[in-house]
Amino acid sequence: MRILVVNPNTTQSMTQTIEAAAKAVASTSTEIVAVTSSMGPVSIEGYYDEVFAIPGLLLEIAKAEKGGAQAAVIACFDDTGLDAARALATIPVIGICEAAVATAAFIAQRFTVVTTMERSRLPLEHLVHRYGMGARAKVRAADIPVLSLEDPSSDALPRLRAQITAALHEDKAEAIVLGCAGMADLAAELSHEFGVPVIDGVSAAVKHAETLISLGLTTAKRGAYASPVEKPYLGLMEVFSPTHMAAG
Amino acid sequence: MRILVVNPNTTQSMTQTIEAAAKAVASTSTEIVAVTSSMGPVSIEGYYDEVFAIPGLLLEIAKAEKGGAQAAVIACFDDTGLDAARALATIPVIGICEAAVATAAFIAQRFTVVTTMERSRLPLEHLVHRYGMGARAKVRAADIPVLSLEDPSSDALPRLRAQITAALHEDKAEAIVLGCAGMADLAAELSHEFGVPVIDGVSAAVKHAETLISLGLTTAKRGAYASPVEKPYLGLMEVFSPTHMAAG
Amino acid sequence: MRILVVNPNTTQSMTQTIEAAAKAVASTSTEIVAVTSSMGPVSIEGYYDEVFAIPGLLLEIAKAEKGGAQAAVIACFDDTGLDAARALATIPVIGICEAAVATAAFIAQRFTVVTTMERSRLPLEHLVHRYGMGARAKVRAADIPVLSLEDPSSDALPRLRAQITAALHEDKAEAIVLGCAGMADLAAELSHEFGVPVIDGVSAAVKHAETLISLGLTTAKRGAYASPVEKPYLGLMEVFSPTHMAAG
Amino acid sequence: MRILVVNPNTTQSMTQTIEAAAKAVASTSTEIVAVTSSMGPVSIEGYYDEVFAIPGLLLEIAKAEKGGAQAAVIACFDDTGLDAARALATIPVIGICEAAVATAAFIAQRFTVVTTMERSRLPLEHLVHRYGMGARAKVRAADIPVLSLEDPSSDALPRLRAQITAALHEDKAEAIVLGCAGMADLAAELSHEFGVPVIDGVSAAVKHAETLISLGLTTAKRGAYASPVEKPYLGLMEVFSPTHMAAG
Amino acid sequence: MRILVVNPNTTQSMTQTIEAAAKAVASTSTEIVAVTSSMGPVSIEGYYDEVFAIPGLLLEIAKAEKGGAQAAVIACFDDTGLDAARALATIPVIGICEAAVATAAFIAQRFTVVTTMERSRLPLEHLVHRYGMGARAKVRAADIPVLSLEDPSSDALPRLRAQITAALHEDKAEAIVLGCAGMADLAAELSHEFGVPVIDGVSAAVKHAETLISLGLTTAKRGAYASPVEKPYLGLMEVFSPTHMAAG
Amino acid sequence: MRILVVNPNTTQSMTQTIEAAAKAVASTSTEIVAVTSSMGPVSIEGYYDEVFAIPGLLLEIAKAEKGGAQAAVIACFDDTGLDAARALATIPVIGICEAAVATAAFIAQRFTVVTTMERSRLPLEHLVHRYGMGARAKVRAADIPVLSLEDPSSDALPRLRAQITAALHEDKAEAIVLGCAGMADLAAELSHEFGVPVIDGVSAAVKHAETLISLGLTTAKRGAYASPVEKPYLGLMEVFSPTHMAAG
């Protein structure tokens, strides 16, 4: 099996964290292809950044599908461009927020997502609600920039720990979901430290991608995810028209 | 008052329909600036097209705000890029789906949105749900391409009428919302024909934009719509970085 | 355009506050007719008062419609008698709670309504839920009698400010809605003071009424708001029978 | 135990139907006091009629409470004035819609309410939703005037039967709730005929009233149902002020 | 009328508390038959215990129905085995949680259930949600073992009181529901002490059972509660097969 | 990895169908241990059967955990005893309904579950709602006994096909979920025939179990799934007490 894992932000070092997490859990028969988007913001913090991360992400998915990938994982916790990717691709596409909350739901009745920036809290609440977990999961923000997770001198980790503590006591969370791809390397350590399951979306998404491949399931192309209609795209966006994307 | 009305698809003729609807209801003191996006798909039909309509749309909003517009209307019924636009702009931004359903709610307890393509039905259901009208409004698709609305030889109008009839009888709709900017010129005629209120989102959004200007209200910049963080955008997306957009 | 603004409580001085707020935002072509109900409680604080404010309110709406008003605003935040008014009138009728939350929804994802009495908190929660904003808006009571808002020596304002502060910190509100017509004169000042949008329902409702008139929309008369059936009303209520109301 | 059963419309003959249903199920130790409101519409069909049925209803409840009644039943299926009655009275007050759906919930997972007029369908849907049964109960209207239930020559009964049949087949209803006090005499016959439980709200409410009396429970006076604040009521409504009502 | 009240745990002394509460409110014409299950856990604390309390409970209900009981009450607050009991029996069956929240809803808009063990909090939240009260009721756990309620030297009562105090102040509860059959003897005292209605499920359920009997209503046998299909049950469970249960 | 797959009904032949489906998708490194419960009903059709399938199921899970299984799958579509199993076991436990709907949600926005008996429809609706998919999934019953799926001469398959057809046309389902473990062998054929994804819960659950094992995740033991409290179980149930189960 070949699974594409795209980091939709353009920060190479974060892709390394993501790739390590993906490879650590992949089956021996799975080839993980981790790529960094070639265009867009260096981190995705809120609605505006998200818009400009999607074109590069979709390019990578289209390219990988043509190259034989059997599933794709979008490695940003706001599940950047997930609906458009599902309309574009015929292979299954999984977002790491979606994968993480689906996984948490198998092992806990109540859980809390701890993310980075306050401005991402409501977008994640919308996602959690859409994935059917609005009554089971809370979302907390540690108020830390995404890239500070890569900076050992920052106070990112203490702030993250403080929110986990609050989740356990105030939300009575039974498990914790890490709400950023950049936290993919922290799950095991934090789970050990706090004595509760801690779920990373990247590794969860890789396993769910393997599941869909094994089950022979691909995105339903009837309804909301029907393939894009052929039509002209003008100006700077011309290269993203369904025809261009199909041509590669 | 100066209000920007952006057609986020790149079809000039549809902008003319939109502009006419906007000007027909604007106050005498309001200047309507109707523009067509300079890049992206010629029509927005489903999740994929939507992604590539947003950059051009945001460019127009940024440009107009610098040019003195006091509010912006996004004239596509999937409320293309609304959240990103609100994060970017300081002036208020209104989507025509949002405007139409808020208007319908003032005059009817149950109503039905009739849109074009089946693939847009679920995205509109998500919007209607998000705007708090999930229990009050149904969404129907007439299964017609967006641009067929401009082609008098197509069967677009008979199909639209058939769905309105079904809405009145099966959904017991008390009012009808037209689910596409390209239908902006049909509201009066259809209301007369069916004897129920028929709401067009473009004209509704223009009036709501005037309301926000009159009340001195602008988008809350605390929370989900905080201004984008300054950061590098790479590759083809570089020109859309918050810094570039601010510089104009 | 002529718009009726009814104060459904019988306190003349509150009508003056309401009238000033209405006139401050009305278009130059709009005539605001502000009236005080001729019967019922001097303030509306909870379910019981509300009942006895409705007959006088409906009388004013019937009279104004016959006199040529094109829309009516109910200037009490519990949207007193709104459903009955919509069944009675053919002109559109707007409640100030409904208008305020619809307006807040255009500029903020999360907001808090601050009202007067604790006994009004749950009725307003029901309204907010019914208007589709249950997941987006909280309601707080400042525990102040309605008429204390007119008494500069009362502690009404400090208590109101304390609840706004709590809303911003505890609810993470992005905007504030003032939950009483008697607060109509405070929006600008509080918005300046707290640095967030503060929405007054009276001025919002006037603008929405202008919108409906401009769009040529009136209440749907098919379904829940069908006109009352002609029938005898007995005793003290005889004068309110549909026949009497129609006769004027 | 003494239980007031008020018919809030002013049609004496309907009170007789209600009284018979109430007495048929009351415990031997219960005295049923059935009264007809002295003012207001002869039948309650929609939002407008409801408003003018409430004052007379509240007068009867206040009078009965002073006269020693220990509970009150509001015998109209739109639960006319229930919230105001609970604020006014110290004895428990029960609406027949509320009583019927609470009873149905003990014996069926899905049920359908069949009411009279289409214009009452949405108000009843709101009630059913408010009572927590929105996901379990549907509401159908037989499109019959309330008073036609008393006219053997009308087609009221065939129309009612047609809706019950539709409920069993299309809604897969497991039980039927009769959605009008004027149907109180039909439950046993229809249950026998259709072979499913058929619930009448009047008799259900009487039993629930006995339950509350036996359990020594009265309406919570903390929060939404706090007693009305003493204050002047002006004009025609003066006689309904809390002070007047207390004085009797 | 004969009503079975089953204590589905196997602790005789708790049955005595339950029986006293049941008899205290039963009508003079009602015979209360209180029984202790003959098999299963001595207390029901969480999902696991619940499973093994159900067979003994169902045996008692089947036996009592054959013996002429006209209704059954399940006297454990997790409404142990309620759905299976309704499928098995033809007489109506009522759970004490269901009875208590239905009763609370007649007298309060917001209330709080106070139960024993933290592990029972989420199961009760599920029940409350299923009974349609998710938006009106909160659930709190006093963190006390069920059987400690019978031990005067334990700190059960102080802990219970602390949660009631918190419910009144933090949840703004208007009434309290006691969330364990073992608290059946405390309602009157706590209501007096805290000055709010306090509801015990055992006594509420007995009265609702009387109501259903008086109204001639039995469980709907169409749909979810259709009688069990005759079929072999193997091994230790053989004695519970529908055939064996019917044979007695 | 060793994964237990329990058939909680006592029909060996159905276990063979289940085992084949499980082994067909398991990773090469996974050992599937398929067992038939040793006690209880030969098929699970509705609430009553479910109760008596749980003890045997829990015995198998306890035994397998002691024997080194790392995860357990409950192979009945009503997710028999799932909560109790999670409280009992320390290894993760997955239900096939839960697994199937979580899988469907990765590839479709709207889908329909097609199950066997009408009496199972509402229990499955409850499950689907609880798993957060109430707004996305419908449930249909083909009105066929569970064991008829094993009888080639029955009309089970035509009835199943008829419901799939109805789901695609009336529900506009984008994918189909097979709502019975006994259908595990039909997914590929039906998917090919109808041209949409068809999901079998058994194979889905096996893959999700592998995922949880790979991620090192086990059921949260804080909150609803805390381990059972040691206590006596009396009578026929004695052997299931936590102490006995731990002792094996």
PDB file of C-alpha atoms in Angstrom, chain D residues 59-134:
ATOM      1  CA  LEU D  59     -58.546  34.532  36.099  1.00  0.00           C
ATOM      2  CA  GLU D  60     -60.017  31.064  36.580  1.00  0.00           C
ATOM      3  CA  ILE D  61     -56.758  29.664  37.876  1.00  0.00           C
ATOM      4  CA  ALA D  62     -56.303  32.526  40.354  1.00  0.00           C
ATOM      5  CA  LYS D  63     -59.890  32.174  41.548  1.00  0.00           C
ATOM      6  CA  ALA D  64     -59.643  28.400  41.896  1.00  0.00           C
ATOM      7  CA  GLU D  65     -56.387  28.556  43.793  1.00  0.00           C
ATOM      8  CA  LYS D  66     -57.944  30.935  46.295  1.00  0.00           C
ATOM      9  CA  GLY D  67     -60.910  28.587  46.481  1.00  0.00           C
ATOM     10  CA  GLY D  68     -58.723  25.679  47.491  1.00  0.00           C
ATOM     11  CA  ALA D  69     -57.888  23.889  44.248  1.00  0.00           C
ATOM     12  CA  GLN D  70     -54.622  21.999  44.573  1.00  0.00           C
ATOM     13  CA  ALA D  71     -53.755  21.763  40.910  1.00  0.00           C
ATOM     14  CA  ALA D  72     -54.950  23.138  37.587  1.00  0.00           C
ATOM     15  CA  VAL D  73     -55.242  21.607  34.129  1.00  0.00           C
ATOM     16  CA  ILE D  74     -55.295  23.785  31.000  1.00  0.00           C
ATOM     17  CA  ALA D  75     -57.585  21.912  28.635  1.00  0.00           C
ATOM     18  CA  CYS D  76     -56.473  23.188  25.250  1.00  0.00           C
ATOM     19  CA  PHE D  77     -53.830  21.327  23.280  1.00  0.00           C
ATOM     20  CA  ASP D  78     -51.680  24.392  22.561  1.00  0.00           C
ATOM     21  CA  ASP D  79     -51.078  24.561  26.331  1.00  0.00           C
ATOM     22  CA  THR D  80     -52.454  28.084  26.307  1.00  0.00           C
ATOM     23  CA  GLY D  81     -50.720  30.409  28.744  1.00  0.00           C
ATOM     24  CA  LEU D  82     -48.928  27.599  30.572  1.00  0.00           C
ATOM     25  CA  ASP D  83     -45.793  29.570  31.438  1.00  0.00           C
ATOM     26  CA  ALA D  84     -47.746  32.580  32.692  1.00  0.00           C
ATOM     27  CA  ALA D  85     -50.005  30.318  34.730  1.00  0.00           C
ATOM     28  CA  ARG D  86     -47.003  28.702  36.374  1.00  0.00           C
ATOM     29  CA  ALA D  87     -45.569  32.099  37.225  1.00  0.00           C
ATOM     30  CA  LEU D  88     -48.915  33.239  38.676  1.00  0.00           C
ATOM     31  CA  ALA D  89     -50.009  30.193  40.640  1.00  0.00           C
ATOM     32  CA  THR D  90     -48.389  28.392  43.509  1.00  0.00           C
ATOM     33  CA  ILE D  91     -50.341  25.202  42.801  1.00  0.00           C
ATOM     34  CA  PRO D  92     -49.012  23.026  39.967  1.00  0.00           C
ATOM     35  CA  VAL D  93     -50.420  23.681  36.490  1.00  0.00           C
ATOM     36  CA  ILE D  94     -50.396  21.123  33.681  1.00  0.00           C
ATOM     37  CA  GLY D  95     -51.081  21.524  29.983  1.00  0.00           C
ATOM     38  CA  ILE D  96     -52.802  18.731  28.102  1.00  0.00           C
ATOM     39  CA  CYS D  97     -50.254  18.608  25.276  1.00  0.00           C
ATOM     40  CA  GLU D  98     -47.457  18.325  27.800  1.00  0.00           C
ATOM     41  CA  ALA D  99     -49.371  15.652  29.720  1.00  0.00           C
ATOM     42  CA  ALA D 100     -50.202  13.660  26.602  1.00  0.00           C
ATOM     43  CA  VAL D 101     -46.714  13.529  25.173  1.00  0.00           C
ATOM     44  CA  ALA D 102     -45.185  12.710  28.582  1.00  0.00           C
ATOM     45  CA  THR D 103     -47.644   9.832  28.824  1.00  0.00           C
ATOM     46  CA  ALA D 104     -47.018   8.585  25.297  1.00  0.00           C
ATOM     47  CA  ALA D 105     -43.296   8.532  26.044  1.00  0.00           C
ATOM     48  CA  PHE D 106     -43.881   5.909  28.772  1.00  0.00           C
ATOM     49  CA  ILE D 107     -45.392   3.417  26.344  1.00  0.00           C
ATOM     50  CA  ALA D 108     -43.975   4.093  22.878  1.00  0.00           C
ATOM     51  CA  GLN D 109     -40.720   5.147  21.263  1.00  0.00           C
ATOM     52  CA  ARG D 110     -42.349   6.885  18.289  1.00  0.00           C
ATOM     53  CA  PHE D 111     -45.784   8.466  18.179  1.00  0.00           C
ATOM     54  CA  THR D 112     -47.802  10.958  16.177  1.00  0.00           C
ATOM     55  CA  VAL D 113     -49.967  13.838  17.358  1.00  0.00           C
ATOM     56  CA  VAL D 114     -53.053  14.378  15.191  1.00  0.00           C
ATOM     57  CA  THR D 115     -54.494  17.858  15.578  1.00  0.00           C
ATOM     58  CA  THR D 116     -57.241  19.921  13.931  1.00  0.00           C
ATOM     59  CA  MET D 117     -56.098  22.913  11.865  1.00  0.00           C
ATOM     60  CA  GLU D 118     -52.979  23.168   9.707  1.00  0.00           C
ATOM     61  CA  ARG D 119     -52.241  26.535  11.362  1.00  0.00           C
ATOM     62  CA  SER D 120     -51.834  24.735  14.671  1.00  0.00           C
ATOM     63  CA  ARG D 121     -49.343  22.213  13.340  1.00  0.00           C
ATOM     64  CA  LEU D 122     -46.205  24.324  13.729  1.00  0.00           C
ATOM     65  CA  PRO D 123     -47.151  25.703  17.169  1.00  0.00           C
ATOM     66  CA  LEU D 124     -47.618  22.095  18.306  1.00  0.00           C
ATOM     67  CA  GLU D 125     -44.309  21.082  16.739  1.00  0.00           C
ATOM     68  CA  HIS D 126     -42.693  23.823  18.835  1.00  0.00           C
ATOM     69  CA  LEU D 127     -44.383  22.473  21.971  1.00  0.00           C
ATOM     70  CA  VAL D 128     -43.416  18.877  21.226  1.00  0.00           C
ATOM     71  CA  HIS D 129     -39.835  19.997  20.623  1.00  0.00           C
ATOM     72  CA  ARG D 130     -39.809  22.009  23.828  1.00  0.00           C
ATOM     73  CA  TYR D 131     -41.082  19.011  25.786  1.00  0.00           C
ATOM     74  CA  GLY D 132     -38.098  17.042  24.514  1.00  0.00           C
ATOM     75  CA  MET D 133     -39.982  14.844  22.065  1.00  0.00           C
ATOM     76  CA  GLY D 134     -38.950  16.458  18.770  1.00  0.00           C
TER      77      GLY D 134
END
